[in-house]
């Protein structure tokens, strides 16, 4: 992974906005929130604030992950959405390309995760001190070299999908942290937040937002 932060430029695609919600398609390579230091100040929320001054953070995607992200535009919306994520009432779907042939076609990873402190921000599986983490997977297509999967995280731990796929022996291709050998061969990490289902803060109706994977 390059040590210099060089985020993609250009407009952020807006999927939906109304009086409470803003949904965008986050590009890969852009931080969700500022990092430490002025060189990491450029991020998704800073760019959105220029157009939507009341935008409020609800959740994050890793820098190298693309796809659907929701923000609140009011304090009420931020609280309402935050509770949905906390209580696991949102449904998130990701698309990933993995190294090797993943079998069987469907399954669940149930492995607790915790920060790998000497190597932070990396995470690791730890049965003693890790927090519960669950991921369902379904194979979409596979060859001996590669597998395309749809992933449903049932919890929201940091780097959950990346570490869970690594634990299965099939790391996400292009992952600079957990598959550094493949990172040089791919233009980006092959992980995309494809769909987000949630309840609208104004009235609670179920809504769905989806962006096709760019890979």
XYZ file of C-alpha atoms in Angstrom:
215
model
C 0.000 0.000 0.000
C 1.288 3.440 -0.859
C 2.308 5.431 2.190
C 0.936 8.626 0.619
C -2.771 9.354 0.752
C -3.945 10.181 -2.757
C -7.758 10.128 -2.709
C -9.780 10.120 -5.928
C -11.016 13.500 -7.086
C -14.343 14.452 -8.622
C -17.920 14.764 -7.438
C -19.431 12.280 -4.982
C -22.424 10.489 -6.572
C -25.576 11.282 -4.567
C -28.037 8.384 -4.552
C -30.819 10.069 -2.570
C -31.439 13.049 -0.345
C -34.467 14.450 1.395
C -35.181 16.469 4.553
C -33.656 13.757 6.803
C -31.402 11.462 4.741
C -28.420 11.661 2.447
C -27.130 8.547 0.668
C -24.022 8.531 -1.495
C -21.784 6.123 -3.366
C -18.410 6.419 -1.613
C -15.450 5.941 -3.958
C -12.682 3.506 -3.032
C -9.558 5.235 -1.736
C -11.354 8.069 0.103
C -11.494 8.189 3.908
C -14.988 8.405 5.407
C -13.792 10.824 8.112
C -10.556 12.782 8.585
C -7.442 10.899 9.649
C -4.804 12.235 12.033
C -2.813 15.080 10.511
C -3.556 17.733 7.870
C -2.518 15.423 5.021
C -5.509 13.187 5.895
C -8.064 15.987 6.123
C -9.661 15.334 2.727
C -12.484 12.856 3.330
C -16.032 12.049 2.348
C -17.807 13.940 5.125
C -15.672 17.065 4.584
C -16.581 17.082 0.877
C -20.269 16.552 1.641
C -20.323 19.365 4.215
C -19.607 21.859 1.433
C -22.926 20.951 -0.229
C -24.950 19.697 2.755
C -23.796 21.813 5.740
C -25.906 19.869 8.285
C -24.595 16.409 7.281
C -23.995 14.096 10.264
C -22.011 10.868 10.458
C -23.891 7.615 11.161
C -21.465 4.839 10.155
C -18.223 4.394 8.208
C -16.773 2.417 5.350
C -13.067 1.595 5.246
C -10.965 3.853 3.052
C -10.501 1.183 0.380
C -14.162 0.059 0.317
C -16.653 1.675 -2.064
C -20.411 1.796 -2.016
C -23.581 2.890 -0.267
C -23.215 5.133 2.794
C -25.996 6.905 4.671
C -25.761 10.196 6.580
C -28.309 12.047 8.667
C -29.180 15.640 7.803
C -30.756 16.384 11.197
C -29.963 15.455 14.784
C -33.129 13.338 14.892
C -32.113 11.407 11.770
C -28.601 10.783 13.100
C -29.995 9.417 16.385
C -32.659 7.302 14.658
C -30.187 5.801 12.177
C -27.552 5.267 14.858
C -30.038 3.207 16.884
C -30.885 1.103 13.820
C -27.222 0.232 13.268
C -26.712 -0.453 16.981
C -29.764 -2.703 17.190
C -28.890 -4.461 13.903
C -32.101 -3.355 12.215
C -30.256 -2.267 9.073
C -29.379 -4.857 6.438
C -26.063 -4.498 4.633
C -24.961 -6.410 1.554
C -21.458 -6.380 0.092
C -19.863 -7.812 -3.040
C -16.275 -9.091 -2.844
C -13.775 -10.921 -5.000
C -11.737 -13.440 -3.029
C -8.519 -15.317 -3.694
C -9.028 -19.012 -4.486
C -12.149 -21.175 -4.651
C -14.420 -20.767 -1.612
C -16.502 -23.807 -0.721
C -19.255 -24.583 0.197
C -21.578 -22.217 -1.673
C -23.061 -20.699 1.479
C -22.018 -20.431 5.087
C -21.533 -18.278 8.169
C -18.338 -17.098 9.817
C -18.716 -16.818 13.597
C -15.360 -15.571 14.864
C -14.826 -12.866 17.527
C -12.611 -9.928 16.572
C -10.381 -7.452 18.381
C -7.743 -4.915 17.392
C -4.287 -6.408 16.825
C -2.737 -3.817 19.108
C 0.949 -3.962 18.025
C -0.196 -3.871 14.380
C -3.166 -1.496 14.631
C -5.346 -0.645 12.761
C -5.285 -4.347 11.831
C -7.816 -6.593 13.557
C -7.520 -10.255 14.485
C -9.571 -13.228 15.621
C -9.368 -13.729 19.403
C -11.590 -16.211 21.248
C -10.584 -14.833 24.664
C -11.110 -11.092 24.313
C -12.710 -10.553 20.878
C -16.179 -9.103 20.367
C -18.769 -11.332 18.659
C -18.752 -11.029 14.866
C -20.979 -12.829 12.356
C -20.856 -12.837 8.560
C -23.042 -14.808 6.134
C -21.660 -15.541 2.679
C -23.062 -16.789 -0.617
C -20.911 -17.695 -3.625
C -22.042 -16.014 -6.853
C -19.439 -17.582 -9.123
C -16.054 -19.205 -8.722
C -13.024 -20.631 -10.466
C -9.908 -22.253 -9.074
C -8.274 -18.821 -8.890
C -11.055 -16.561 -7.646
C -14.500 -16.445 -6.013
C -17.138 -13.718 -6.256
C -19.293 -13.597 -3.129
C -22.185 -11.687 -1.631
C -21.522 -10.956 2.044
C -24.035 -10.088 4.772
C -22.395 -8.813 7.960
C -24.746 -9.402 10.904
C -22.483 -7.359 13.171
C -20.456 -4.248 12.398
C -16.934 -4.834 13.681
C -13.992 -2.966 12.238
C -12.505 -4.809 9.211
C -14.986 -7.634 9.877
C -15.444 -8.838 6.308
C -11.741 -8.547 5.554
C -10.623 -10.582 8.572
C -13.426 -13.142 8.276
C -12.573 -13.885 4.647
C -8.886 -14.110 5.556
C -9.800 -16.560 8.342
C -11.531 -18.753 5.744
C -8.274 -18.792 3.777
C -9.692 -16.609 0.993
C -8.626 -12.981 1.550
C -10.258 -10.160 -0.414
C -8.222 -9.437 -3.528
C -6.352 -6.144 -3.537
C -6.588 -5.744 0.256
C -3.492 -3.734 1.272
C -3.691 -4.911 4.904
C -4.667 -8.559 4.757
C -3.567 -9.567 1.244
C -0.611 -7.237 0.549
C 0.825 -9.566 -2.084
C -2.321 -9.128 -4.200
C -2.635 -5.365 -3.601
C -0.045 -4.558 -6.273
C -1.960 -6.621 -8.839
C -5.327 -4.870 -8.434
C -6.272 -1.209 -8.858
C -8.210 -1.267 -5.559
C -9.532 -3.533 -2.837
C -12.297 -5.695 -4.297
C -14.945 -4.935 -1.670
C -18.084 -2.907 -2.358
C -21.082 -2.026 -0.178
C -23.776 -2.953 -2.669
C -27.024 -2.436 -0.761
C -28.317 -0.868 2.427
C -31.796 -1.398 3.818
C -33.020 0.797 6.662
C -36.061 2.497 8.165
C -36.671 6.117 7.236
C -36.340 8.377 10.294
C -39.531 10.167 9.283
C -42.257 7.560 9.754
C -40.164 4.372 9.884
C -40.977 3.040 6.409
C -38.512 0.519 5.032
C -36.283 1.878 2.240
C -33.552 0.279 0.122
C -30.584 1.810 -1.675
C -28.341 -0.100 -4.048
C -25.274 0.527 -6.232
C -23.857 -2.128 -8.505
C -20.245 -3.114 -7.835
C -17.816 -1.375 -10.224
C -15.742 -4.553 -10.585
